[in-house]
Coordinates of C-alpha atoms and ligand atoms in Angstrom, one line a residue:
M243 CA 39.1 -50.3 79.1
K244 CA 36.7 -52.9 80.3
V245 CA 34.0 -51.8 77.8
C246 CA 36.7 -51.9 75.1
L247 CA 37.7 -55.5 75.9
V248 CA 34.1 -56.6 76.0
L249 CA 33.4 -55.0 72.7
T250 CA 36.5 -56.6 71.1
F251 CA 35.4 -60.0 72.5
F252 CA 31.9 -59.4 71.0
F253 CA 33.2 -58.5 67.6
V254 CA 35.5 -61.5 67.5
L255 CA 32.7 -63.8 68.4
T256 CA 30.3 -62.6 65.8
G257 CA 32.9 -62.2 63.2
L258 CA 32.0 -58.6 62.9
V259 CA 34.9 -56.5 61.6
I260 CA 34.9 -52.8 62.0
A261 CA 37.0 -51.8 59.0
Q262 CA 40.1 -49.8 60.0
P263 CA 40.3 -46.5 58.1
I264 CA 42.6 -46.7 55.1
V265 CA 44.8 -44.1 53.6
I266 CA 46.1 -44.8 50.1
R267 CA 49.0 -42.5 49.2
N268 CA 50.8 -41.7 45.9
A269 CA 48.0 -43.2 43.8
T270 CA 47.3 -42.5 40.2
V271 CA 43.5 -42.2 40.0
I272 CA 41.9 -42.9 36.6
D273 CA 38.8 -41.0 35.8
L274 CA 36.6 -43.3 33.7
E275 CA 34.6 -40.5 32.1
S276 CA 37.5 -38.5 30.7
G277 CA 40.3 -41.1 30.9
K278 CA 42.3 -38.5 32.8
K279 CA 45.0 -39.9 35.0
S280 CA 45.7 -37.9 38.2
P281 CA 49.0 -38.9 39.9
G282 CA 50.0 -38.2 43.5
K283 CA 46.6 -38.6 45.1
T284 CA 45.7 -39.6 48.6
I285 CA 42.5 -41.5 49.1
V286 CA 41.0 -41.6 52.5
I287 CA 38.5 -44.5 53.2
D288 CA 36.5 -44.5 56.4
G289 CA 34.0 -47.2 57.0
T290 CA 32.4 -48.2 53.7
A291 CA 32.8 -44.9 51.9
I292 CA 35.6 -42.9 50.2
K293 CA 35.9 -39.9 52.5
S294 CA 38.3 -37.8 50.3
V295 CA 40.5 -37.9 47.3
S296 CA 43.0 -35.1 47.3
A297 CA 46.5 -34.1 46.3
G298 CA 49.5 -34.4 48.6
R299 CA 49.3 -35.9 52.1
G300 CA 45.5 -35.7 52.2
H301 CA 43.2 -34.2 54.7
G302 CA 41.0 -35.6 57.5
V303 CA 43.4 -38.5 57.9
P304 CA 42.2 -40.6 60.8
R305 CA 44.8 -41.3 63.5
N306 CA 44.4 -45.1 63.5
A307 CA 44.4 -45.5 59.8
R308 CA 46.2 -48.2 57.9
I309 CA 48.6 -46.4 55.5
V310 CA 49.1 -47.9 52.1
D311 CA 51.7 -46.7 49.7
A312 CA 50.4 -47.2 46.1
R313 CA 53.4 -45.6 44.4
G314 CA 53.4 -46.7 40.7
G315 CA 49.9 -48.1 41.0
F316 CA 46.7 -47.1 39.2
V317 CA 43.4 -46.9 41.0
I318 CA 40.0 -47.7 39.4
P319 CA 36.6 -48.3 40.8
G320 CA 35.7 -51.9 41.7
L321 CA 34.6 -54.0 38.6
W322 CA 31.1 -55.2 38.0
D323 CA 30.1 -58.4 36.3
M324 CA 26.7 -57.5 35.0
H325 CA 25.5 -61.0 34.1
V326 CA 25.9 -63.8 36.6
H327 CA 23.9 -66.6 38.2
Y328 CA 24.8 -66.3 41.8
F329 CA 22.1 -68.5 43.3
N330 CA 21.4 -72.2 43.1
N331 CA 17.9 -72.1 41.6
F332 CA 19.0 -72.7 38.1
S333 CA 21.9 -75.1 38.0
R334 CA 23.7 -77.4 40.5
V335 CA 20.6 -77.3 42.6
G336 CA 21.3 -77.7 46.2
T337 CA 24.6 -75.8 46.4
D338 CA 24.9 -72.1 46.5
N339 CA 27.4 -70.5 44.2
K340 CA 28.3 -67.9 46.8
E341 CA 30.9 -69.9 48.6
W342 CA 32.7 -70.6 45.4
Y343 CA 32.1 -67.5 43.3
G344 CA 32.4 -64.9 46.1
P345 CA 36.2 -65.3 46.7
L346 CA 37.0 -65.6 43.0
F347 CA 35.1 -62.5 42.2
I348 CA 36.8 -60.5 44.9
A349 CA 40.3 -61.8 44.1
N350 CA 39.7 -60.6 40.6
G351 CA 38.6 -57.1 41.6
V352 CA 34.9 -57.8 40.9
T353 CA 33.1 -56.1 43.8
G354 CA 29.6 -56.0 42.3
V355 CA 27.5 -58.4 40.3
R356 CA 24.0 -58.3 38.8
D357 CA 22.2 -61.6 39.3
M358 CA 20.0 -62.8 36.4
A359 CA 17.7 -65.4 38.0
S360 CA 16.6 -65.2 41.6
D361 CA 13.5 -66.6 43.2
L362 CA 11.8 -65.4 46.4
E363 CA 14.1 -67.6 48.6
D364 CA 17.2 -66.2 46.9
R365 CA 16.0 -62.6 47.3
T366 CA 15.6 -63.2 51.0
K367 CA 19.0 -64.9 51.1
A368 CA 20.6 -61.9 49.3
K369 CA 19.6 -59.7 52.3
T370 CA 21.6 -61.9 54.7
W371 CA 24.5 -62.1 52.3
A372 CA 24.6 -58.3 52.0
E373 CA 24.7 -58.1 55.8
G374 CA 27.6 -60.5 55.8
I375 CA 29.5 -58.3 53.3
R376 CA 28.8 -55.3 55.5
N377 CA 30.4 -57.2 58.4
G378 CA 33.5 -58.0 56.4
E379 CA 32.7 -61.3 54.6
V380 CA 34.5 -61.7 51.3
G381 CA 32.1 -61.3 48.4
P382 CA 30.6 -58.9 45.9
R383 CA 27.5 -56.8 46.4
V384 CA 24.6 -58.4 44.5
V385 CA 21.9 -56.7 42.5
V386 CA 18.9 -59.0 42.5
G387 CA 16.1 -59.2 39.9
S388 CA 13.0 -61.2 39.5
N389 CA 12.5 -64.9 38.7
I390 CA 13.0 -65.4 35.0
I391 CA 9.6 -64.6 33.6
D392 CA 8.8 -66.7 30.5
G393 CA 5.9 -67.9 28.4
D394 CA 3.9 -71.0 29.1
P395 CA 5.4 -73.5 28.7
P396 CA 8.7 -71.9 29.7
F397 CA 12.0 -72.5 27.9
M398 CA 13.3 -74.4 30.9
P399 CA 11.7 -75.8 34.0
G400 CA 12.1 -73.5 37.1
M401 CA 11.2 -70.4 35.2
Y402 CA 8.1 -68.4 36.1
P403 CA 5.5 -68.9 33.3
V404 CA 2.9 -66.4 32.3
K405 CA 0.2 -67.3 29.9
D406 CA -1.2 -63.9 28.8
A407 CA -1.0 -60.2 29.3
A408 CA -3.0 -60.2 32.5
S409 CA -0.8 -62.8 34.2
A410 CA 2.3 -61.0 32.9
R411 CA 1.2 -57.8 34.6
A412 CA 0.4 -59.7 37.8
A413 CA 3.9 -61.3 37.7
V414 CA 5.6 -57.8 37.5
R415 CA 3.5 -56.6 40.5
L416 CA 4.3 -59.7 42.5
M417 CA 8.1 -59.6 41.8
K418 CA 8.3 -55.9 42.7
E419 CA 6.5 -56.6 45.9
Q420 CA 8.9 -59.4 46.7
G421 CA 11.9 -57.1 46.4
A422 CA 13.1 -57.6 42.8
T423 CA 14.9 -54.5 41.5
Y424 CA 14.3 -55.4 37.9
I425 CA 12.2 -57.8 35.9
K426 CA 14.0 -60.5 33.8
V427 CA 12.3 -61.5 30.5
Y428 CA 13.0 -64.5 28.4
W429 CA 12.7 -66.3 25.1
N430 CA 9.3 -67.9 25.2
L431 CA 7.3 -64.8 26.1
S432 CA 4.5 -64.0 23.6
P433 CA 4.7 -60.5 22.1
E434 CA 1.5 -59.6 24.1
S435 CA 3.0 -60.7 27.4
H436 CA 6.3 -59.0 26.7
A437 CA 4.5 -55.7 25.8
A438 CA 2.4 -56.1 29.0
I439 CA 5.5 -56.5 31.1
A440 CA 7.0 -53.4 29.5
D441 CA 3.9 -51.4 30.2
E442 CA 3.3 -52.6 33.8
A443 CA 7.0 -52.2 34.6
K444 CA 6.9 -48.6 33.3
K445 CA 3.9 -47.9 35.5
L446 CA 5.6 -49.3 38.6
G447 CA 8.9 -47.6 37.8
I448 CA 10.9 -50.9 37.7
P449 CA 13.2 -51.7 34.8
F450 CA 12.9 -54.9 32.7
A451 CA 15.8 -56.6 31.0
G452 CA 16.9 -60.0 29.6
H453 CA 16.6 -62.0 26.4
V454 CA 14.7 -60.7 23.3
P455 CA 11.8 -63.2 23.0
F456 CA 11.8 -65.4 19.9
L457 CA 8.7 -63.8 18.5
V458 CA 9.7 -60.2 19.3
S459 CA 11.9 -58.0 17.1
A460 CA 14.8 -56.4 18.8
F461 CA 13.5 -53.1 17.4
T462 CA 10.3 -53.6 19.4
A463 CA 12.1 -54.7 22.5
S464 CA 14.2 -51.5 22.4
D465 CA 11.3 -49.2 21.6
L466 CA 9.3 -50.8 24.5
G467 CA 12.1 -49.7 26.8
Q468 CA 13.8 -53.1 27.6
K469 CA 16.8 -51.8 29.5
S470 CA 19.3 -54.4 28.5
I471 CA 19.6 -57.2 26.0
E472 CA 21.6 -60.2 27.1
H473 CA 23.9 -62.4 25.0
L474 CA 23.1 -60.5 21.8
T475 CA 19.8 -62.5 21.7
G476 CA 17.6 -61.6 18.8
I477 CA 20.2 -59.4 17.0
A478 CA 21.1 -61.7 14.1
E479 CA 17.4 -62.6 13.5
T480 CA 16.4 -58.9 13.6
C481 CA 19.2 -58.0 11.2
S482 CA 18.0 -60.7 8.7
S483 CA 16.0 -59.5 5.6
K484 CA 13.8 -62.5 6.3
E485 CA 13.3 -61.7 9.9
D486 CA 9.7 -62.6 10.5
E487 CA 10.0 -65.9 8.7
L488 CA 13.2 -67.0 10.3
R489 CA 12.7 -65.9 13.9
K490 CA 10.3 -68.6 14.7
K491 CA 12.9 -71.3 14.1
V492 CA 16.3 -70.2 15.2
W493 CA 17.6 -73.4 16.7
T494 CA 18.6 -75.6 13.8
P495 CA 22.1 -75.0 12.3
D496 CA 20.5 -74.7 8.9
V497 CA 18.3 -71.9 10.0
Q498 CA 21.2 -70.2 11.7
K499 CA 23.1 -70.4 8.5
E500 CA 20.2 -68.9 6.7
V501 CA 20.0 -66.1 9.2
M502 CA 23.6 -65.3 8.6
A503 CA 23.2 -65.6 4.8
T504 CA 20.3 -63.0 4.8
F505 CA 22.2 -60.5 6.9
D506 CA 21.1 -57.0 6.0
A507 CA 23.8 -54.5 6.9
D508 CA 21.7 -51.4 6.5
K509 CA 18.9 -52.8 8.6
C510 CA 21.4 -53.8 11.3
R511 CA 22.9 -50.3 11.4
R512 CA 19.4 -49.0 11.8
L513 CA 18.9 -51.4 14.7
Y514 CA 22.1 -50.2 16.5
R515 CA 21.1 -46.5 16.0
T516 CA 17.8 -47.4 17.6
F517 CA 19.6 -49.0 20.6
A518 CA 21.8 -45.9 20.9
K519 CA 18.9 -43.5 20.7
N520 CA 16.8 -45.5 23.2
G521 CA 19.7 -46.1 25.6
T522 CA 19.3 -49.9 25.2
Y523 CA 22.3 -51.6 26.9
N524 CA 23.7 -54.7 25.4
V525 CA 25.5 -57.4 27.5
P526 CA 27.2 -59.5 24.8
T527 CA 28.7 -62.1 27.3
L528 CA 31.3 -62.9 24.7
V529 CA 33.0 -65.3 27.1
L530 CA 29.9 -67.4 27.1
H531 CA 29.9 -67.6 23.3
R532 CA 33.6 -68.3 23.3
G533 CA 33.1 -71.4 25.5
M534 CA 30.1 -72.6 23.4
Q535 CA 32.2 -72.4 20.2
R536 CA 35.7 -73.1 21.3
Y537 CA 35.2 -75.8 23.9
Q538 CA 37.3 -78.3 21.8
D539 CA 40.1 -75.9 21.0
P540 CA 43.3 -77.1 22.7
T541 CA 44.7 -73.6 23.3
F542 CA 41.4 -72.5 24.9
R543 CA 41.3 -75.7 27.0
A544 CA 44.8 -75.1 28.3
R545 CA 43.8 -71.8 30.0
P546 CA 45.2 -71.8 33.5
E547 CA 41.9 -70.6 34.9
F548 CA 40.4 -74.0 34.4
R549 CA 42.6 -75.1 37.4
Y550 CA 39.9 -73.6 39.5
I551 CA 37.3 -76.0 38.2
S552 CA 36.9 -79.5 39.7
G553 CA 37.3 -82.6 37.5
S554 CA 33.6 -83.5 38.1
E555 CA 32.4 -80.1 36.9
L556 CA 34.7 -80.1 33.8
K557 CA 33.2 -83.5 32.9
E558 CA 29.7 -82.0 33.4
W559 CA 30.6 -79.1 31.1
E560 CA 31.9 -81.5 28.5
E561 CA 28.5 -83.2 28.4
S562 CA 26.4 -80.0 28.4
P563 CA 23.7 -79.8 25.8
Q564 CA 24.4 -76.1 25.6
L565 CA 27.6 -76.5 23.7
N566 CA 27.4 -76.1 19.9
R567 CA 27.8 -79.6 18.6
E568 CA 26.0 -79.1 15.3
M569 CA 28.7 -77.2 13.5
T570 CA 32.3 -77.9 12.5
A571 CA 35.1 -76.2 14.4
T572 CA 35.6 -73.9 11.5
E573 CA 31.9 -72.9 11.3
R574 CA 31.9 -72.4 15.1
E575 CA 34.9 -70.1 15.0
K576 CA 33.3 -68.1 12.2
L577 CA 30.2 -67.7 14.2
F578 CA 32.2 -66.4 17.2
Q579 CA 34.1 -64.0 15.0
E580 CA 30.8 -62.7 13.7
L581 CA 29.6 -62.0 17.2
I582 CA 32.8 -60.0 17.9
E583 CA 32.0 -58.1 14.7
V584 CA 28.5 -57.3 16.0
V585 CA 30.0 -55.8 19.2
S586 CA 32.4 -53.8 17.1
Q587 CA 29.6 -52.3 15.1
M588 CA 27.5 -51.7 18.1
N589 CA 30.3 -49.8 19.7
R590 CA 30.9 -47.7 16.7
A591 CA 27.2 -46.8 16.6
G592 CA 27.3 -45.7 20.2
V593 CA 25.3 -48.5 21.8
P594 CA 26.0 -48.7 25.5
L595 CA 27.7 -51.9 26.5
L596 CA 28.1 -53.8 29.7
A597 CA 30.6 -56.5 30.7
G598 CA 28.9 -59.7 31.8
T599 CA 30.1 -63.3 31.8
D600 CA 27.0 -65.5 32.4
N601 CA 28.9 -67.4 35.1
N602 CA 27.6 -70.8 35.8
I603 CA 27.5 -71.6 32.1
P604 CA 30.0 -74.2 30.9
F605 CA 33.6 -73.0 30.4
V606 CA 33.2 -69.7 32.1
V607 CA 35.3 -69.2 35.2
P608 CA 34.1 -66.6 37.8
G609 CA 36.1 -63.5 38.2
F610 CA 38.9 -64.3 35.8
D611 CA 36.6 -64.3 32.8
L612 CA 35.4 -60.7 33.4
H613 CA 38.9 -59.7 32.4
D614 CA 38.7 -62.0 29.4
E615 CA 35.4 -60.2 28.5
L616 CA 37.2 -56.9 28.6
E617 CA 40.0 -58.2 26.4
L618 CA 37.5 -59.5 23.9
F619 CA 35.9 -56.1 23.8
V620 CA 39.2 -54.6 22.9
A621 CA 39.6 -57.3 20.2
A622 CA 36.2 -55.9 19.0
G623 CA 37.7 -52.5 18.6
L624 CA 36.8 -50.8 21.9
S625 CA 39.7 -48.7 23.3
P626 CA 40.9 -50.0 26.6
L627 CA 39.2 -47.0 28.3
Q628 CA 35.9 -47.9 26.6
A629 CA 36.3 -51.5 27.6
L630 CA 37.0 -50.5 31.2
R631 CA 33.8 -48.4 31.3
T632 CA 31.7 -51.4 30.5
A633 CA 32.6 -52.8 34.0
T634 CA 32.7 -49.6 36.0
L635 CA 31.0 -46.4 34.8
N636 CA 28.4 -48.0 32.5
P637 CA 27.1 -50.4 35.3
A638 CA 26.8 -47.3 37.6
L639 CA 24.8 -45.5 34.9
Y640 CA 22.7 -48.6 34.1
L641 CA 21.9 -49.0 37.8
N642 CA 21.1 -45.3 38.3
A643 CA 23.8 -45.4 41.0
T644 CA 26.5 -42.9 39.9
D645 CA 26.2 -41.4 43.4
K646 CA 27.7 -44.6 44.8
F647 CA 29.7 -46.3 42.0
G648 CA 31.6 -45.6 38.8
S649 CA 34.3 -43.3 40.0
V650 CA 37.0 -43.0 42.7
S651 CA 35.8 -39.8 44.4
A652 CA 34.6 -38.5 47.7
G653 CA 31.3 -39.9 48.9
K654 CA 31.4 -43.0 46.7
T655 CA 31.2 -46.5 48.1
A656 CA 34.7 -47.8 48.9
D657 CA 34.9 -50.4 46.2
I658 CA 38.3 -49.9 44.4
V659 CA 41.0 -51.9 42.7
I660 CA 44.7 -50.9 42.8
L661 CA 46.5 -52.1 39.6
A662 CA 50.2 -52.4 39.1
A663 CA 50.1 -51.0 35.6
D664 CA 47.9 -48.7 33.5
P665 CA 44.8 -50.4 32.2
T666 CA 44.1 -47.6 29.7
S667 CA 47.3 -48.4 27.8
D668 CA 46.8 -52.2 27.9
I669 CA 43.5 -53.8 29.0
R670 CA 45.4 -56.9 30.2
N671 CA 46.7 -54.8 33.1
T672 CA 43.3 -55.1 34.8
R673 CA 44.6 -58.6 35.9
K674 CA 47.7 -57.1 37.6
I675 CA 45.9 -56.5 40.9
N676 CA 47.9 -55.2 43.8
A677 CA 45.0 -54.7 46.2
V678 CA 41.2 -54.7 46.3
V679 CA 39.0 -52.6 48.6
S680 CA 35.6 -54.2 48.9
N681 CA 33.0 -52.3 50.8
G682 CA 35.8 -50.7 52.8
N683 CA 37.7 -53.9 53.5
F684 CA 41.3 -53.8 52.3
L685 CA 42.8 -57.0 50.8
D686 CA 46.5 -56.8 49.8
R687 CA 48.2 -59.1 47.3
K688 CA 49.0 -61.6 50.1
D689 CA 45.4 -61.8 51.2
I690 CA 44.3 -62.2 47.5
D691 CA 46.8 -65.0 46.9
A692 CA 45.6 -66.8 50.1
I693 CA 42.0 -66.5 48.8
L694 CA 43.0 -68.0 45.4
L695 CA 45.0 -70.8 47.0
R696 CA 41.9 -71.8 49.1
A697 CA 39.7 -71.6 46.1
K698 CA 41.9 -73.8 44.0
A699 CA 42.1 -76.4 46.8
N700 CA 38.3 -76.4 47.2
P701 CA 36.6 -76.1 43.8
R702 CA 32.8 -76.5 43.5
K703 CA 32.3 -80.3 43.3
Ligands
LIG2 ZN1 22.4 -65.8 32.0

């Protein structure tokens, strides 16, 4: 008894929460691979793992378990946002995004994120944050990569420049030593440095992913084993019949128009077949492009999600040089529709896709916009099941972690979302969240509403 009291006291003091076992009854579990829906399941969660998923009352139900009746609900694995900027090294320097993003991710069922730009300090911080989550803190698990490795000079200050193949190889070795789980490549890399990164990464058994460099064809990036291509970079240029000539000067609106005018459909189909054959994932981040193109559209601007953004940040977004100011609204919308068409064709060609938002870019709201990304995928012709996979099964495959993620089954990490309606019949149902289990911690609708209320009252300044 005394020991018990002392222990309780200790845990309260340190904020350590030993998660109570959870038993979810009457759940309809969705298998993301087959799309099969299995009703009447009992899910037993103990600690941070799913202990069993079985029919009827379940077995091995712990005595002190919290019993949750999920009747009428649909259970899917926790969602992944596969392109975010979680650390402060790249924007809004001095404030970490964790305080602000973490709650919004979890409230939206996003229990895992892939960070796309971390430096050594961030990678160290990530370890502390992971510990916090293990101890019951609200936030997603974070996959950390390398610094953004770019050419010299880099595209933006703060990136890690390499001047040649030798320094590119050294950078890969250093980043791996420093705990990066993948290498992020960027626009200004020379073809030699990009190829050297690919070779060194292969030797060390670490994946590389990111932008297709300006001077590299997307065919080459894929053949070299680049594991993912972000934001559809390099695609339009590679699909142009005047590829070599135009790639060097993509940034003026006139050249962009020329890229579009010289679009070669056959060549493009060949490119998507190459991606499919090589298993090159694409992370279109359509919500990023939507913001860049639709920022003046009154319907877009009226989205309720923007209530989570402070006035000062909205003003900063307004003034961002990243927005497309060169084209007319009609031209911008046309460009956005063409990107949706690219995703449509990629999907038809069997290119593996990942849902990512590029959070921290103007007009993208953490958590909420992952659901918008899925909806845009459906607008691009993916079935709701295919769209769901881009945030569940495909991330697990991409991360080589199907033993932990991607399905609601025994032995998997206890990251799950209980929805009030079937997301495979209407993708918008991913927003109808009844409960989120994040690393074994159960949040019901009341908890989630409280998180959202706090987030709205304290937006990032
Ligand atoms: Zn990004």
